[in-house]
Structure formats: structure tokens, C-alpha cells
CSV table of C-alpha atoms in Angstrom, one decimal:
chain,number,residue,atom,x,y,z
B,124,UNK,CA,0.0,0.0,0.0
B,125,UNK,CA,1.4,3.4,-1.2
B,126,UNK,CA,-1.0,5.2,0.7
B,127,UNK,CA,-2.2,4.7,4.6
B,128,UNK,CA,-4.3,6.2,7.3
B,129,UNK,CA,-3.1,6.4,10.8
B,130,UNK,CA,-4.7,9.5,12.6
B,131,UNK,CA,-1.6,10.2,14.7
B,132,UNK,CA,0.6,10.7,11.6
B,133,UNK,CA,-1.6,13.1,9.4
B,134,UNK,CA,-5.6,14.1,9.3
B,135,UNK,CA,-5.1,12.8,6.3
B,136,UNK,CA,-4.3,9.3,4.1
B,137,UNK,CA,-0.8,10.1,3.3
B,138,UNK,CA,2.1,8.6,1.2
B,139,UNK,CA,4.4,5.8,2.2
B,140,UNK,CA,7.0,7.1,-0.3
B,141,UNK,CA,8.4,10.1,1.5
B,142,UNK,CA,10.1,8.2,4.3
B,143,UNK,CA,9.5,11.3,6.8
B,144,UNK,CA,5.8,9.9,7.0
B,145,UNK,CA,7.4,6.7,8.3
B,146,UNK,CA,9.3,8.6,10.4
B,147,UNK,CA,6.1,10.5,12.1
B,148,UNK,CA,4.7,6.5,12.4
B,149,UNK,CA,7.4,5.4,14.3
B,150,UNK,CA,7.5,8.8,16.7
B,151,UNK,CA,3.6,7.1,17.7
B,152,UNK,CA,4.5,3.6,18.0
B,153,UNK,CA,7.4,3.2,20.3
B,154,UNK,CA,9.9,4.0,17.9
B,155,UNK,CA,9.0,1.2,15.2
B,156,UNK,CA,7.7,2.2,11.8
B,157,UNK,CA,6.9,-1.8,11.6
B,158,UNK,CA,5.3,-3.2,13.9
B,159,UNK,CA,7.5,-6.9,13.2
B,160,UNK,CA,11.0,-7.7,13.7
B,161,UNK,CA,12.9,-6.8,10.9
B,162,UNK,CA,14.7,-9.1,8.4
B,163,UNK,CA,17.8,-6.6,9.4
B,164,UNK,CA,17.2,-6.9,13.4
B,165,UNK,CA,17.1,-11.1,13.0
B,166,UNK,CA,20.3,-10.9,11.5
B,167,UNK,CA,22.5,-8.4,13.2
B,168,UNK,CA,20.9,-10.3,16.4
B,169,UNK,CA,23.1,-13.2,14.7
B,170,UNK,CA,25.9,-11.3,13.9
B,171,UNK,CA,25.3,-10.9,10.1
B,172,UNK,CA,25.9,-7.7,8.7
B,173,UNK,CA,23.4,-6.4,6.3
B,174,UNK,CA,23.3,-3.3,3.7
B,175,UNK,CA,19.8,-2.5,2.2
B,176,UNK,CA,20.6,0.0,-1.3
B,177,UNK,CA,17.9,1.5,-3.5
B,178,UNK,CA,17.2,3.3,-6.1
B,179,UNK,CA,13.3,4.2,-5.5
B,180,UNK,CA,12.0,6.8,-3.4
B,181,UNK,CA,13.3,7.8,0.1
B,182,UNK,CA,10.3,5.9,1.7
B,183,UNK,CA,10.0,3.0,0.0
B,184,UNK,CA,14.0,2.5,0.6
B,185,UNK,CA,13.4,3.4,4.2
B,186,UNK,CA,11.3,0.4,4.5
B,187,UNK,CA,13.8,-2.2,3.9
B,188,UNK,CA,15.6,-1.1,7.3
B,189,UNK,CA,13.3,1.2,9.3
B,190,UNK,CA,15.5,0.8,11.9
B,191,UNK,CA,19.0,1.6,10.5
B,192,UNK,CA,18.7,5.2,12.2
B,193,UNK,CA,18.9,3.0,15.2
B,194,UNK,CA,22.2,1.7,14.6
B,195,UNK,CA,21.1,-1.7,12.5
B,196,UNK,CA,22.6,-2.7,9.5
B,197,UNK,CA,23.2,-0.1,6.8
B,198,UNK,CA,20.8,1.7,4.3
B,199,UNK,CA,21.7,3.9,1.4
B,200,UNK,CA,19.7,5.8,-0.9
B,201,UNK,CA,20.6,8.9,-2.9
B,202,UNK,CA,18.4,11.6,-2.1
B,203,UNK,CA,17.3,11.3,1.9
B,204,UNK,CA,16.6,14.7,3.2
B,205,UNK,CA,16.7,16.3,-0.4
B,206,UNK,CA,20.1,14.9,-0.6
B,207,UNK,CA,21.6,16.0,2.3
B,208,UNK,CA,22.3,12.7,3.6
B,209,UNK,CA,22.2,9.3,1.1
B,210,UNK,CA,23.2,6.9,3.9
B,211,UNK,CA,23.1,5.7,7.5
B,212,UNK,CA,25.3,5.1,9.6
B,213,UNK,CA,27.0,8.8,9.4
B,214,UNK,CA,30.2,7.2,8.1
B,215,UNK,CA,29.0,5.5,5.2
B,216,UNK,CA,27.1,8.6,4.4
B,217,UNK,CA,30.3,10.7,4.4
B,218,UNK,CA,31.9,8.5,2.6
B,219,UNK,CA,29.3,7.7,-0.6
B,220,UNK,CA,28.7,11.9,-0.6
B,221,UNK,CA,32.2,12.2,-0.8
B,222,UNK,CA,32.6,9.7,-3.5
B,223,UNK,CA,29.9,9.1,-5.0
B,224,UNK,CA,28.1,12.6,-4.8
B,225,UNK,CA,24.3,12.8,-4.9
B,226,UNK,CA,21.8,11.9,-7.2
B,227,UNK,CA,17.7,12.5,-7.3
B,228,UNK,CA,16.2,9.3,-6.4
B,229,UNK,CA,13.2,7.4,-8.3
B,230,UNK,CA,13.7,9.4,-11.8
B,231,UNK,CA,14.4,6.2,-13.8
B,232,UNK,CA,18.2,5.3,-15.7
B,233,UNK,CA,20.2,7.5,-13.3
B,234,UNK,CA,19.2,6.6,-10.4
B,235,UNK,CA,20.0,3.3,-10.9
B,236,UNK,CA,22.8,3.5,-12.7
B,237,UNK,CA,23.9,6.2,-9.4
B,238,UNK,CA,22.8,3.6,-7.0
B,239,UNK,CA,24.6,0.0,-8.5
B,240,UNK,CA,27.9,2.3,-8.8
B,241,UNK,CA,27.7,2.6,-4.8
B,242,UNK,CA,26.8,-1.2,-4.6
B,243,UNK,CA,29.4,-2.2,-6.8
B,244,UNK,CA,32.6,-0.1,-5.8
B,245,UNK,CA,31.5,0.9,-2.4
B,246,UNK,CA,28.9,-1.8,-0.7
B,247,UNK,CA,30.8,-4.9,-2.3
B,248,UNK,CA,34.4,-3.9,-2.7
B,249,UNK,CA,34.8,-2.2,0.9
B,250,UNK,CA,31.5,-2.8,3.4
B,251,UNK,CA,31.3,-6.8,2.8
B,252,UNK,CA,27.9,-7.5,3.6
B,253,UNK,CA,26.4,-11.0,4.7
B,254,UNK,CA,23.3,-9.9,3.4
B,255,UNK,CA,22.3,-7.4,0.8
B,256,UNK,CA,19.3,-6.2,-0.8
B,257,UNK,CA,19.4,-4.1,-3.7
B,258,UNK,CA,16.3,-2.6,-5.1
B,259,UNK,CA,16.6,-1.7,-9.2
B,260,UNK,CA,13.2,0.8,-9.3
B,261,UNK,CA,13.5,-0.1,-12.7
B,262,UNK,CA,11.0,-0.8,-15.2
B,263,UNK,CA,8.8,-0.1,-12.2
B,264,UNK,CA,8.8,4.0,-13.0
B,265,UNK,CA,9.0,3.5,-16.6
B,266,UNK,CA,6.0,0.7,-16.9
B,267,UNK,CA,3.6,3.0,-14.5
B,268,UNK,CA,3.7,5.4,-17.3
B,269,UNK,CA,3.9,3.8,-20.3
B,270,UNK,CA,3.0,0.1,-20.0
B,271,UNK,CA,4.1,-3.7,-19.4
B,272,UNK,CA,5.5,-4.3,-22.6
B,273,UNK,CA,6.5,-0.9,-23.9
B,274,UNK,CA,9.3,0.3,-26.0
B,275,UNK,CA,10.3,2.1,-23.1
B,276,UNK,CA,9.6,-0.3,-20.8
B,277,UNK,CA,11.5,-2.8,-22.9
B,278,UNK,CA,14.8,-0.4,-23.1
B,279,UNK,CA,14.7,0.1,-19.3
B,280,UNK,CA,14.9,-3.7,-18.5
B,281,UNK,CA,17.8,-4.2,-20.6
B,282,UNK,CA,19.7,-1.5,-18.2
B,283,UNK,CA,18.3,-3.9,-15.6
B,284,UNK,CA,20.0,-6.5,-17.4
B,285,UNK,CA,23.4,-4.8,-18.2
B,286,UNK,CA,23.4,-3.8,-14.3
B,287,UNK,CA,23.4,-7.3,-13.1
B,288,UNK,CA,25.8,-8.2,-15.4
B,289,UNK,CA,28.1,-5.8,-13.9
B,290,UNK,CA,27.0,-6.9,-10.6
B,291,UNK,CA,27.9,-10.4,-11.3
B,292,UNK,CA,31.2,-9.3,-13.2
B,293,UNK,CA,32.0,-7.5,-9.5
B,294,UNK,CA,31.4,-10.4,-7.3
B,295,UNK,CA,33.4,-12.8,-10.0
B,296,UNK,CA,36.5,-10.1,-9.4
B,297,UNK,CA,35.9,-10.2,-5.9
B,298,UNK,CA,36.2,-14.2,-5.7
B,299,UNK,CA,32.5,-14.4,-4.6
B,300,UNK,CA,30.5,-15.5,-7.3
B,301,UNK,CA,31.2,-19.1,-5.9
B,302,UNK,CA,30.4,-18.1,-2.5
B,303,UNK,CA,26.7,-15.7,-3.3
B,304,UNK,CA,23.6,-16.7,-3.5
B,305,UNK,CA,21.3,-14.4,-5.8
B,306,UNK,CA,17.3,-14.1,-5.6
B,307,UNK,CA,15.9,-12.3,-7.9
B,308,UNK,CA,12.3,-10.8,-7.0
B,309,UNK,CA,9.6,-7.9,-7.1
B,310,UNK,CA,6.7,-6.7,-5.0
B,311,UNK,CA,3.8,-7.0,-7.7
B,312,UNK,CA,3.2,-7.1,-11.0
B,313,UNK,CA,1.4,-4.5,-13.5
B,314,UNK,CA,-1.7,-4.0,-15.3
B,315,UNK,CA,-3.1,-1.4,-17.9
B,316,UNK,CA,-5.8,0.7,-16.2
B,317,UNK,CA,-8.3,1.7,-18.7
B,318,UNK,CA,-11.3,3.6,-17.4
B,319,UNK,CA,-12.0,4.5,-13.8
B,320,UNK,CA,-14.6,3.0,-11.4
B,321,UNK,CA,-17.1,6.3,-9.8
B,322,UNK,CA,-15.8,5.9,-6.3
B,323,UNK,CA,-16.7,9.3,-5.2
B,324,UNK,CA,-19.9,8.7,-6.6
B,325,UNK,CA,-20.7,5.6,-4.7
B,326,UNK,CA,-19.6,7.0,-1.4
B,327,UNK,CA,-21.6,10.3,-1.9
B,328,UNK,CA,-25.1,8.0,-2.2
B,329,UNK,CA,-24.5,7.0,0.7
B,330,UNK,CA,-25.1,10.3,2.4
B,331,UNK,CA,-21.8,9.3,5.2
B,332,UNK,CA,-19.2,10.4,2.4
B,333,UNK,CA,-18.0,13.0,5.4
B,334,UNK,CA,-17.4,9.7,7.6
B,335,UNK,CA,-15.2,8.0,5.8
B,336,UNK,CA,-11.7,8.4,5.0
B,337,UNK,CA,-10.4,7.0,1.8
B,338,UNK,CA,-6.7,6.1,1.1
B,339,UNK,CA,-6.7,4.7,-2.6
B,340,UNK,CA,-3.9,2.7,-3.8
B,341,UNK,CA,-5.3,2.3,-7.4
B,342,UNK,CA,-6.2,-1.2,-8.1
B,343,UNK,CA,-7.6,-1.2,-4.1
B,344,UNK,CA,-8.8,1.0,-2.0
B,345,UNK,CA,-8.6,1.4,1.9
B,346,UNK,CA,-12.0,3.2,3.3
B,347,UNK,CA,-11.4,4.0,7.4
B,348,UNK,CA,-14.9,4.7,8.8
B,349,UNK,CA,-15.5,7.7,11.9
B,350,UNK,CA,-14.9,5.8,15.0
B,351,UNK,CA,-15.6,2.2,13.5
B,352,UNK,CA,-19.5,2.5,12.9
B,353,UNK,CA,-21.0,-1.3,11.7
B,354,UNK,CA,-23.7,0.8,10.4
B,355,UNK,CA,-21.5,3.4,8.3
B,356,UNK,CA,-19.6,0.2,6.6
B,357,UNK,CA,-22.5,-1.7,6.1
B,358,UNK,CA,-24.0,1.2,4.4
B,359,UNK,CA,-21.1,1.9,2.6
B,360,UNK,CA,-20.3,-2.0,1.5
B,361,UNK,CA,-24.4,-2.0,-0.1
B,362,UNK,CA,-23.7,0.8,-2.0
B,363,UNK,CA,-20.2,-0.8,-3.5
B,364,UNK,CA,-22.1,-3.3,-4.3
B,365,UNK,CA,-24.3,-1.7,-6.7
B,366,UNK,CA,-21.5,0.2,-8.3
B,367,UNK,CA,-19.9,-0.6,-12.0
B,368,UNK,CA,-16.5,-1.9,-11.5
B,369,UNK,CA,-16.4,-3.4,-7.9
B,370,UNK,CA,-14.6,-6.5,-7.9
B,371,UNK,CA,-13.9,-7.9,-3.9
B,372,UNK,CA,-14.7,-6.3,-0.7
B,373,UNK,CA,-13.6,-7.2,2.8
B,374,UNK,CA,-14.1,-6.1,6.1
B,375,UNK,CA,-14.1,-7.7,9.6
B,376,UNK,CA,-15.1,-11.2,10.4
B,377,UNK,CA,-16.6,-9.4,13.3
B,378,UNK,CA,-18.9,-6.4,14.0
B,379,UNK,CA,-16.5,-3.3,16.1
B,380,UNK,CA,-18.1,-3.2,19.1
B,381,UNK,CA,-17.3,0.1,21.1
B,382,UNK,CA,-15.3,2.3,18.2
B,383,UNK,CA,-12.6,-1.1,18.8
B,384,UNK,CA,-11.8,-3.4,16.1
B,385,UNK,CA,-11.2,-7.0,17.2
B,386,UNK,CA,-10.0,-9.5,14.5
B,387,UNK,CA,-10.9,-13.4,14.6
B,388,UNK,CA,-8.2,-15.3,12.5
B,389,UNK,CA,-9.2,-18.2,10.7
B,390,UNK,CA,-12.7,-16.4,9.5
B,391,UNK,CA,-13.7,-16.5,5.8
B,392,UNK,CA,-17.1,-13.7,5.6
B,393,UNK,CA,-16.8,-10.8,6.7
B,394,UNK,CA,-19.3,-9.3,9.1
B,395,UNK,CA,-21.3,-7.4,6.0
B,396,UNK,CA,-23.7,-9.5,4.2
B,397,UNK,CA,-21.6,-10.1,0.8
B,398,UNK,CA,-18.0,-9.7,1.7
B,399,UNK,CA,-14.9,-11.4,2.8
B,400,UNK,CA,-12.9,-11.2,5.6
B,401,UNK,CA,-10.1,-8.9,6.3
B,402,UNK,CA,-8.4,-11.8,8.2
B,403,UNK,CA,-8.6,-14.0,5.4
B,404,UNK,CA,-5.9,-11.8,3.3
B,405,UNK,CA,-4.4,-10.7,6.3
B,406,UNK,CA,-5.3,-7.6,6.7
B,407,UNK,CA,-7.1,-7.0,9.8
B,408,UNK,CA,-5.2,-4.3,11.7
B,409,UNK,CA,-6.5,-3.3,15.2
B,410,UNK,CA,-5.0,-0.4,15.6
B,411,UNK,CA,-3.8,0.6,11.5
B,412,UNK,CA,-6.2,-1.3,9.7
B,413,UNK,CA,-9.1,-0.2,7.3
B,414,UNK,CA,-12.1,-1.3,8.3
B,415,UNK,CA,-13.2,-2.0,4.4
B,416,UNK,CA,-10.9,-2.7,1.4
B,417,UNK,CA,-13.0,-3.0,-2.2
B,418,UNK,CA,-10.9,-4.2,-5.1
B,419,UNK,CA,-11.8,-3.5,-8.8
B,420,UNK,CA,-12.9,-5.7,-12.0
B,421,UNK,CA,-10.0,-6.9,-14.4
B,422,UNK,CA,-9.9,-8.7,-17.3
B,423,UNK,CA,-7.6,-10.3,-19.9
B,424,UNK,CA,-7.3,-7.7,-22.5
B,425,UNK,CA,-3.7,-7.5,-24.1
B,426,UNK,CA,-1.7,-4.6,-24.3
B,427,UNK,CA,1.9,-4.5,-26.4
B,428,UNK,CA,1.1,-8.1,-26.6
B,429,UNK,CA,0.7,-8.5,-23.1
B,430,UNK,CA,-2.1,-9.7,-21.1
B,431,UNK,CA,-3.8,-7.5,-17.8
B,432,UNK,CA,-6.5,-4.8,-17.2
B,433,UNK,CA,-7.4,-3.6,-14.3
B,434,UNK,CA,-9.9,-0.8,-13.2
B,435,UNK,CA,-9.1,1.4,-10.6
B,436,UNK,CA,-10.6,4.8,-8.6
B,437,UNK,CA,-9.5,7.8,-9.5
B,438,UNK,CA,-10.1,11.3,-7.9
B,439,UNK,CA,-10.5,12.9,-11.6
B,440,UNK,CA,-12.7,12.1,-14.7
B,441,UNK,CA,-10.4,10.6,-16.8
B,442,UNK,CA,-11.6,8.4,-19.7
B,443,UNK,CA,-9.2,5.9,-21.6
B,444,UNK,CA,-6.0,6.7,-20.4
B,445,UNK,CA,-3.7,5.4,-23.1
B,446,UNK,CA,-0.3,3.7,-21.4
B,447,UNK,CA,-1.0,3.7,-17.8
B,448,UNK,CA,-0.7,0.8,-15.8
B,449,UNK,CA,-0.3,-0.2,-12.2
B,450,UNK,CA,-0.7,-2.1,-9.4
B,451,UNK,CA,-2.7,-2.9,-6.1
B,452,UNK,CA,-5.4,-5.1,-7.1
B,453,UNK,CA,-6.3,-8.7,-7.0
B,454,UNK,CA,-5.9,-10.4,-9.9
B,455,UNK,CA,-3.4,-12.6,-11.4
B,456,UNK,CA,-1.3,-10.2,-13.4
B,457,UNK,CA,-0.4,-8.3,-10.2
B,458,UNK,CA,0.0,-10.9,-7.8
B,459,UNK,CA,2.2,-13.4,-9.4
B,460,UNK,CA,5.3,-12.3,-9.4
B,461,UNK,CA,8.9,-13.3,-10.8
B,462,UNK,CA,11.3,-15.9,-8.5
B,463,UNK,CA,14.7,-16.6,-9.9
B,464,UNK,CA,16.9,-18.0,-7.2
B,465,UNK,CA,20.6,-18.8,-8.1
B,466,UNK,CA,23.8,-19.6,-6.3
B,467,UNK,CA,25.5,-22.4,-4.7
B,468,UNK,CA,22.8,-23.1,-2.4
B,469,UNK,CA,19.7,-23.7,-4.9
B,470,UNK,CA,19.1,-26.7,-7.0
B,471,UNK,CA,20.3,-26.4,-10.3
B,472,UNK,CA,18.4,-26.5,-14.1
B,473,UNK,CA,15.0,-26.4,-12.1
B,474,UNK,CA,11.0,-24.6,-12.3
B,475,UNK,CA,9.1,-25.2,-9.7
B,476,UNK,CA,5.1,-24.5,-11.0
């Protein structure tokens, strides 16, 4: 989710990519943007060291290691604070701005191409990590504007590709391409969004429109209601249900009682007539958690030869988009996702369906 509500942070949903949101979270939550142990705490707890290096924005970097202001593991990124600092701890970030300089983050080509220098020459050849994640935002910027498939899109991957060719040129000069395991991933996949579902419209007809806070995310949308009211969501949910486009709704397996949510794992229906549970995907949040999350219709229309549409909620009135695509939803095209795992520890020559 690119966009949240949590009433101490903002009045407002706001945006997960500027990393100073995540900091407000963690200023009302005991110091913890995440509420789990980190993939960085588990392994500096077993003496593993552990650089997280991106290429995306400032938030979305901050969230692979939340809690390297607090002294764990490493995390770089170019353009923290507007650019006055790319890295914590305070020595690394002395020495990559030295070095390395700066570089606006999230713009595509050179910020990747900024970022993999740092991992290559700097990350690799001097701070020897255990354990490294390196985030290539790559074709993820390019394919939300023009497409799965695009020219562009297709020109931006094979930068991917020439990067982890150096990558993997680096480790062989190193004497660790024996020794590295390499997992190649992402976080969703992508659809074409051709014309938008009348959220606004649906939530006006309900006459409690000034009730309920909405934090869209596209493909999905998270709807908070005022103080929890069964009867606000269950009017809300009726009215989704009549409207064009609505794919999947969820909300509690029970009713809130009180202005509390209370979650009941292991509970497929939610408590509206209609809808499934927020348990069931996991998303039941006591104290962060929407207390409804409608996703939109897709299909298999191809675009650039490639197969995914999705409709999503928009604030404005646009009509046939041409080239937009994203993410968010519930459908196969954005769920299934790429695994590549190689290295001396993985089975060789294999797919696994």
C-alpha cells in the first residue's frame, strides 16, 4: 500500500514514499515504523551484517531497514533529506557523498545507474555484507507510465540487465560468485488501467461520504470509517455493491463493538452480508487497519502483446487513459510475481510450477 491512514501521523491518508511519514509513524509507535522484527534486526541479532541499497524513493527505501537510524545494518539511498544525507550510519554517508556525490532518487536510468555504482565499488568492494538487498526501481517507474511491454519499458529492462551483469562481473573479481547466492524478485506485478470506477460517486449515495476516510492505492482502496460505525460500513459495502467496477470487498469477520476493532483469524465472511474477511488476506489491523478494502474488475485484454487490465478509482474524470498501468489489485497479473533463485545453495536447471 502506497497510501495509509493512521490518525496520529496526518488528518489525512498520506504517502508511504516520502520516508518522513514513516518517520512520524514510528514517533507514535514506540519508535518502530513496523510493527515486526525486521529481516535486518534477526540478523545483526546473529551477527550478520546487512546493507539495504535503493534506487526508488526515500520511503519506499526506508522500508527495507526502518531501523538503520537506530544503529542496525546499513541503508543507502541517494536523495534522503533532499540529498543532504544518502546513507546511514553517518560514516558511510560521508563516505558515498564524498565519493559518490548525490543523485535525485526514483527518476528512472540514473538513479539506478547512481545507486549500482555505490553497490558495486562501495557496498561490495569495501563494506562486505552478509546480506544485501538491492532494489533496481527499474522498469517499475517506466511501466507505470507507459506500460508492461512498452518500447520504453522494454529499453529500461535491458539497463536492468546490463546492471546485473556488472553486478555479477564485481562479485566474480571479488572471488565471490562461488560463494553468493542471488534471488531475484519484485513486490507486484502490472496491469493497464483503462477507465475508472465512480468511487466518489458511490460513497456520496450513501449520504456518510464526510465519515469515511479514503486512502486509494489504485487497483484497491482502503476506506477508514468515523470511530468504526457497523452501520457506516454496512451502508457503505451496499452501496459498493451496486457500483460498476467493484470487484472484492472485505471487512471484519466481526462487527466493532465500542469504536474497537477485534479480528478473529481463521474467519472467511466478513461481518457485511456479501463480503470477505479482512483476516482472510491478512489484513485485519487493530489499531492501522481499514475497516473496508473494495478491489476492482479486471480482465484479460492484451496490451503490447501482453495480457492485464485492471480498473481502478480515481479522484478525476479521466476516460481511456492510453499507457498507464499499475498495481494494487487482486488479480493474477499483479499478484504473481517473478522468482529466480541462483547460487550455490539452490538446486540447479529447475522450475518449480
Amino acid at each position: 500500500s502506497n497510501t495509509m491512514y493512521v490518525a496520529g501521523v496526518a488528518p489525512k491518508p498520506f504517502d508511504t514514499a516520502d520516508y518522513t511519514n514513516l518517520v512520524k509513524l514510528a514517533g507514535i509507535s514506540g519508535g518502530r515504523t513496523l510493527a515486526v522484527t525486521t529481516l535486518p534486526e534477526v540478523l545483526q541479532s546473529a551477527g550478520l551484517s546487512f546493507v539495504a541499497i535503493s534506487s526508488g524513493s526515500d520511503g519506499s527505501a526506508f522500508l527495507l531497514n526502518s531501523m538503520a537510524r537506530s544503529g542496525v545494518g546499513m541503508l543507502i539511498n541517494s536523495d534522503f533529506e533532499g540529498g543532504h544525507r544518502v546513507a546511514w550510519p553517518d560514516k558511510a554517508d560521508q563516505e558515498i557523498r564524498q565519493r559518490f556525490g548525490t543523485q535525485k532518487a526514483d527518476v528512472g536510468p540514473p538513479s539506478l545507474l547512481w545507486t549500482e555504482r555505490v553497490a558495486r565499488d562501495y557496498v561490495l568492494s569495501e563494506v562486505h555484507p552478509r546480506v544485501m538487498i538491492d532494489w533496481y526501481t527499474e522498469p517499475d517507474t517506466t511501466q507505470h507510465r507507459t506500460g508492461v511491454g512498452s518500447p520504453e519499458s522494454l529499453a529500461v529492462i535491458k539497463v536492468d540487465d546490463e546492471q546485473i551483469g556488472l553486478l555479477l562481473a564485481k562479485l566474480n573479481e571479488l572471488g565471490l560468485a562461488d560463494k553468493t547466492d542471488i534471488i531475484v524478485t519484485a513486490d507486484h506485478g502490472f496491469a493497464m488501467e483503462p477507465d475508472p470506477v465512480d468511487l466518489n460517486g458511490a460513497l456520496q449515495a450513501t449520504g456518510k461520504a464526510d465519515d469515511i476516510i479514503v486512502a486509494s492505492n489504485g487497483a484497491s482502496v482502503f476506506l477508514y470509517a468515523k470511530n468504526h460505525d457497523p452501520a457506516i460500513i454496512s451502508a457503505v459495502v451496499t452501496q459498493l455493491q451496486k457500483t460498476d467496477g467493484v470487484d472484492l470487498i472485505f471487512t471484519t469477520a466481526r462487527q466493532p463493538e465500542g469504536g474497537k476493532v477485534q479480528c478473529s483469524p481463521g474467519k472467511e465472511a466478513g461481518f457485511a452480508p456479501g463480503t470477505f474477511s479482512l483476516e482472510l488476506i491478512s489484513e485485519c489491523r487493530a489499531e492501522r487497519g481499514a475497516d473496508i478494502i473494495v478491489t476492482f474488475q479486471w480482465n484479460s485484454e492484451q496490451t503490447f502483446g501482453f495480457p492485464g487490465s485492471q480498473k481502478i478509482a480515481t479522484a478525476d474524470k479521466r476516460q481511456g487513459v492510453p499507457g498507464r498501468a499499475g498495481h494494487g489489485g487482486l488479480n493474477p497479473w499483479m499478484v504473481h510475481i517473478p522468482l529466480i533463485l541462483w547460487g550455490p545453495d539452490f538446486r540447479k536447471h529447475t522450475v518449480i510450477e
